[in-house]
Amino acid sequence: GQQVMQIPQYQHVQEGEDFTTYCNSSTTLSNIQWYKQRPGGHPVFLIQLVKSGEVKKQKRLTFQFGEAKKNSSLHITATQTTDVGTYFCAVPNSNSGYALNFGKGTSLLVTP
Amino acid sequence: EAGVAQSPRYKIIEKRQSVAFWCNPISGHATLYWYQQILGQGPKLLIQFQNNGVVDDSQLPKDRFSAERLKGVDSTLKIQPAKLEDSAVYLCASSLDSGSNTGELFFGEGSRLTVL
């Protein structure tokens, strides 16, 4: 199935700093979803991007889908301690059933 | 709206023993997924059901894992016999849509398995 690479694997920032995680695919994606998993919790849906070059904002979070639909990014402005967790991108497996394949995630630690 | 229910939340067994996990998806969600999440990794799909039919079980270790979704509602995932490397959180998820328009996945709290 389709695989995605996420970088960085870990990020440690001071509260108030910005944070970005990237998701890259070798093949063109039909869409991409982003999830957040708090420590000890389960993945929670954040957003889905479908269109080439799409940009969506949720308060301090900005999501982008590349023009070629092969990469995506999640940017958090002025991080807060509540942003702590692991951020996953997920893409549909077009080979079978379109179930989501998840990246390895970027773990964000925010210190006050 | 009730979320995805899973049980048990925690299970500790010895290797070669068997274990079963149960999942009840959100009402009306036709598609149900079982994912395995090993510590520090992303969720890995084990099996996808649409109603009571299997859509994708290509990554399910069929020599020891089995899953069913009778009547197209709740589902069980069984491991027999368990190995040490099966220690993980087993996440059940459901979605309203399927096919190329798969929408948001709603995950349960997960069942954490420790194999000693």
CSV table of C-alpha atoms in Angstrom, one decimal:
chain,number,residue,atom,x,y,z
A,1,GLY,CA,0.0,0.0,0.0
A,2,GLN,CA,0.9,3.6,-0.2
A,3,GLN,CA,3.5,4.7,2.4
A,4,VAL,CA,4.3,8.1,3.8
A,5,MET,CA,7.4,9.4,5.4
A,6,GLN,CA,7.0,11.9,8.3
A,7,ILE,CA,9.7,14.2,9.6
A,8,PRO,CA,10.9,15.0,12.1
A,9,GLN,CA,10.3,12.0,14.3
A,10,TYR,CA,10.6,14.2,17.5
A,11,GLN,CA,10.4,17.9,18.2
A,12,HIS,CA,11.0,19.6,21.5
A,13,VAL,CA,10.1,23.3,21.6
A,14,GLN,CA,9.6,26.0,24.2
A,15,GLU,CA,6.1,27.2,24.7
A,16,GLY,CA,5.4,30.0,22.2
A,17,GLU,CA,7.7,28.7,19.5
A,18,ASP,CA,6.3,27.4,16.2
A,19,PHE,CA,6.3,23.8,15.1
A,20,THR,CA,6.0,22.1,11.7
A,21,THR,CA,5.8,18.5,10.7
A,22,TYR,CA,6.0,17.2,7.1
A,23,CYS,CA,4.5,14.2,5.4
A,24,ASN,CA,5.9,13.0,2.1
A,25,SER,CA,4.8,10.4,-0.4
A,26,SER,CA,6.5,9.0,-3.5
A,27,THR,CA,3.1,8.7,-5.3
A,28,THR,CA,0.3,11.1,-5.9
A,29,LEU,CA,-2.3,11.1,-3.1
A,30,SER,CA,-6.1,11.4,-3.6
A,31,ASN,CA,-6.3,13.0,-0.1
A,32,ILE,CA,-4.5,13.1,3.2
A,33,GLN,CA,-5.8,13.2,6.8
A,34,TRP,CA,-4.1,14.4,9.9
A,35,TYR,CA,-4.6,13.0,13.4
A,36,LYS,CA,-3.4,13.9,16.9
A,37,GLN,CA,-2.8,11.4,19.6
A,38,ARG,CA,-2.2,12.6,23.2
A,39,PRO,CA,0.0,10.5,25.4
A,40,GLY,CA,-2.0,7.5,26.5
A,41,GLY,CA,-4.8,8.4,24.3
A,42,HIS,CA,-6.2,7.4,20.9
A,43,PRO,CA,-5.8,9.2,17.5
A,44,VAL,CA,-8.3,12.0,17.0
A,45,PHE,CA,-9.1,13.4,13.6
A,46,LEU,CA,-7.9,16.9,12.8
A,47,ILE,CA,-8.5,17.5,9.1
A,48,GLN,CA,-8.7,16.1,5.6
A,49,LEU,CA,-7.1,17.7,2.6
A,50,VAL,CA,-8.3,16.9,-0.9
A,51,LYS,CA,-7.4,19.6,-3.4
A,52,SER,CA,-4.0,20.4,-4.9
A,53,GLY,CA,-2.5,23.3,-3.1
A,54,GLU,CA,-5.2,23.4,-0.4
A,55,VAL,CA,-4.6,25.3,2.8
A,56,LYS,CA,-6.8,25.0,5.8
A,57,LYS,CA,-6.6,26.7,9.2
A,58,GLN,CA,-7.9,25.7,12.6
A,59,LYS,CA,-7.0,28.4,15.1
A,60,ARG,CA,-3.2,28.1,15.5
A,61,LEU,CA,-3.0,25.1,13.2
A,62,THR,CA,-2.3,25.5,9.4
A,63,PHE,CA,-2.5,22.5,7.1
A,64,GLN,CA,-1.2,22.5,3.5
A,65,PHE,CA,-1.5,20.0,0.7
A,66,GLY,CA,1.2,20.3,-1.9
A,67,GLU,CA,0.5,21.3,-5.5
A,68,ALA,CA,1.6,17.9,-6.7
A,69,LYS,CA,-0.5,16.2,-4.0
A,70,LYS,CA,2.6,14.3,-2.8
A,71,ASN,CA,3.3,16.1,0.4
A,72,SER,CA,1.6,17.9,3.2
A,73,SER,CA,2.5,19.9,6.3
A,74,LEU,CA,1.0,20.8,9.6
A,75,HIS,CA,2.2,24.1,11.2
A,76,ILE,CA,1.4,25.2,14.7
A,77,THR,CA,1.9,28.8,15.5
A,78,ALA,CA,2.9,29.8,19.1
A,79,THR,CA,2.7,26.3,20.6
A,80,GLN,CA,1.0,25.7,23.9
A,81,THR,CA,1.5,22.9,26.4
A,82,THR,CA,-1.9,21.5,25.2
A,83,ASP,CA,-0.3,20.8,21.8
A,84,VAL,CA,1.8,18.0,23.3
A,85,GLY,CA,1.2,14.7,21.5
A,86,THR,CA,2.0,12.8,18.4
A,87,TYR,CA,0.8,14.1,15.0
A,88,PHE,CA,0.1,11.5,12.3
A,89,CYS,CA,-0.6,11.9,8.7
A,90,ALA,CA,-2.6,9.2,7.1
A,91,VAL,CA,-3.3,8.3,3.4
A,92,PRO,CA,-5.8,5.9,1.8
A,93,ASN,CA,-4.4,2.7,0.5
A,94,SER,CA,-5.7,2.7,-3.1
A,95,ASN,CA,-4.5,-0.9,-3.6
A,96,SER,CA,-7.3,-2.3,-1.4
A,97,GLY,CA,-10.3,-0.8,0.4
A,98,TYR,CA,-8.9,2.7,0.8
A,99,ALA,CA,-8.2,2.1,4.5
A,100,LEU,CA,-5.8,4.6,5.9
A,101,ASN,CA,-2.1,3.9,6.2
A,102,PHE,CA,-0.6,6.0,8.9
A,103,GLY,CA,2.9,7.6,9.0
A,104,LYS,CA,5.2,7.0,12.0
A,105,GLY,CA,4.2,10.3,13.5
A,106,THR,CA,6.0,13.3,14.9
A,107,SER,CA,6.1,13.5,18.7
A,108,LEU,CA,5.9,17.1,19.9
A,109,LEU,CA,7.0,18.0,23.4
A,110,VAL,CA,6.3,21.6,24.6
A,111,THR,CA,8.0,22.9,27.7
A,112,PRO,CA,6.7,25.9,29.5
B,1,GLU,CA,-23.5,10.4,20.2
B,2,ALA,CA,-21.8,7.4,21.7
B,3,GLY,CA,-18.3,6.7,20.5
B,4,VAL,CA,-16.5,3.5,19.6
B,5,ALA,CA,-16.6,1.1,22.5
B,6,GLN,CA,-13.8,-1.4,23.1
B,7,SER,CA,-13.1,-3.9,25.8
B,8,PRO,CA,-11.1,-4.9,27.7
B,9,ARG,CA,-9.0,-1.8,28.2
B,10,TYR,CA,-6.1,-3.8,29.5
B,11,LYS,CA,-5.0,-7.5,29.2
B,12,ILE,CA,-1.9,-9.3,30.4
B,13,ILE,CA,-1.4,-12.8,29.2
B,14,GLU,CA,1.5,-15.3,28.9
B,15,LYS,CA,2.9,-16.2,25.5
B,16,ARG,CA,1.0,-19.0,23.8
B,17,GLN,CA,-2.2,-18.1,25.5
B,18,SER,CA,-5.2,-16.7,23.7
B,19,VAL,CA,-7.0,-13.3,24.0
B,20,ALA,CA,-10.1,-11.7,22.4
B,21,PHE,CA,-10.9,-8.1,22.0
B,22,TRP,CA,-14.4,-6.6,21.4
B,23,CYS,CA,-15.4,-3.5,19.5
B,24,ASN,CA,-18.8,-1.8,19.0
B,25,PRO,CA,-18.6,0.9,16.4
B,26,ILE,CA,-20.6,4.1,16.2
B,27,SER,CA,-24.2,3.4,15.2
B,28,GLY,CA,-24.7,3.6,11.4
B,29,HIS,CA,-21.0,3.3,10.6
B,30,ALA,CA,-20.7,0.6,7.9
B,31,THR,CA,-16.9,0.4,7.9
B,32,LEU,CA,-14.9,-1.0,10.8
B,33,TYR,CA,-11.1,-1.3,11.2
B,34,TRP,CA,-8.8,-3.0,13.6
B,35,TYR,CA,-5.3,-1.4,13.9
B,36,GLN,CA,-2.3,-2.5,15.9
B,37,GLN,CA,-0.2,0.2,17.4
B,38,ILE,CA,3.2,-0.8,18.8
B,39,LEU,CA,4.7,1.6,21.3
B,40,GLY,CA,6.3,4.5,19.4
B,41,GLN,CA,4.9,3.6,16.1
B,42,GLY,CA,1.9,4.7,14.0
B,43,PRO,CA,-1.2,2.5,13.8
B,44,LYS,CA,-0.9,-0.4,11.4
B,45,LEU,CA,-4.0,-1.7,9.7
B,46,LEU,CA,-4.9,-5.4,10.5
B,47,ILE,CA,-8.3,-5.7,8.9
B,48,GLN,CA,-11.0,-3.6,7.4
B,49,PHE,CA,-14.7,-4.7,7.3
B,50,GLN,CA,-17.5,-3.1,5.3
B,51,ASN,CA,-20.8,-4.2,6.9
B,52,ASN,CA,-20.0,-7.9,7.7
B,53,GLY,CA,-17.6,-8.5,4.7
B,54,VAL,CA,-13.8,-8.3,4.8
B,55,VAL,CA,-12.4,-5.6,2.5
B,56,ASP,CA,-8.7,-5.9,3.4
B,57,ASP,CA,-6.9,-8.3,5.6
B,58,SER,CA,-3.6,-8.4,3.8
B,59,GLN,CA,-1.6,-7.4,6.9
B,60,LEU,CA,-3.4,-9.7,9.3
B,61,PRO,CA,-1.1,-12.6,10.5
B,62,LYS,CA,-3.7,-15.2,9.7
B,63,ASP,CA,-1.8,-18.1,11.4
B,64,ARG,CA,-2.6,-16.5,14.8
B,65,PHE,CA,-5.0,-13.6,14.3
B,66,SER,CA,-8.7,-13.9,13.4
B,67,ALA,CA,-11.5,-11.3,13.3
B,68,GLU,CA,-15.1,-11.4,12.6
B,69,ARG,CA,-18.0,-8.9,12.3
B,70,LEU,CA,-21.2,-10.9,12.5
B,71,LYS,CA,-24.4,-9.1,11.6
B,72,GLY,CA,-22.3,-6.1,10.4
B,73,VAL,CA,-22.2,-4.3,13.8
B,74,ASP,CA,-19.8,-5.3,16.6
B,75,SER,CA,-16.6,-7.1,16.0
B,76,THR,CA,-14.1,-9.4,17.8
B,77,LEU,CA,-10.4,-9.8,17.2
B,78,LYS,CA,-8.7,-12.9,18.5
B,79,ILE,CA,-5.1,-13.8,18.9
B,80,GLN,CA,-4.2,-17.5,19.4
B,81,PRO,CA,-1.5,-18.3,20.3
B,82,ALA,CA,0.0,-14.9,21.4
B,83,LYS,CA,3.6,-14.1,20.9
B,84,LEU,CA,5.8,-11.5,22.8
B,85,GLU,CA,5.8,-9.3,19.7
B,86,ASP,CA,2.0,-9.0,19.9
B,87,SER,CA,2.3,-6.7,22.8
B,88,ALA,CA,0.6,-3.5,21.5
B,89,VAL,CA,-2.5,-1.4,21.7
B,90,TYR,CA,-5.3,-2.8,19.5
B,91,LEU,CA,-7.4,0.1,18.2
B,92,CYS,CA,-10.8,-0.3,16.7
B,93,ALA,CA,-12.1,2.5,14.4
B,94,SER,CA,-15.2,3.1,12.4
B,95,SER,CA,-16.1,5.4,9.6
B,96,LEU,CA,-19.3,6.4,7.9
B,97,ASP,CA,-17.9,6.3,4.4
B,98,SER,CA,-15.8,3.8,2.6
B,99,GLY,CA,-14.1,3.4,-0.7
B,100,SER,CA,-12.2,6.3,-2.2
B,101,ASN,CA,-14.2,8.8,-0.1
B,102,THR,CA,-13.1,7.4,3.2
B,103,GLY,CA,-13.8,10.1,5.7
B,104,GLU,CA,-12.9,10.7,9.3
B,105,LEU,CA,-12.0,7.6,11.4
B,106,PHE,CA,-13.4,7.5,14.9
B,107,PHE,CA,-11.1,5.5,17.2
B,108,GLY,CA,-12.0,3.7,20.4
B,109,GLU,CA,-9.8,4.0,23.5
B,110,GLY,CA,-7.9,0.9,22.6
B,111,SER,CA,-7.1,-2.4,24.2
B,112,ARG,CA,-3.6,-2.6,25.6
B,113,LEU,CA,-2.2,-6.1,25.4
B,114,THR,CA,0.9,-7.2,27.3
B,115,VAL,CA,2.3,-10.6,26.5
B,116,LEU,CA,4.8,-12.0,29.0
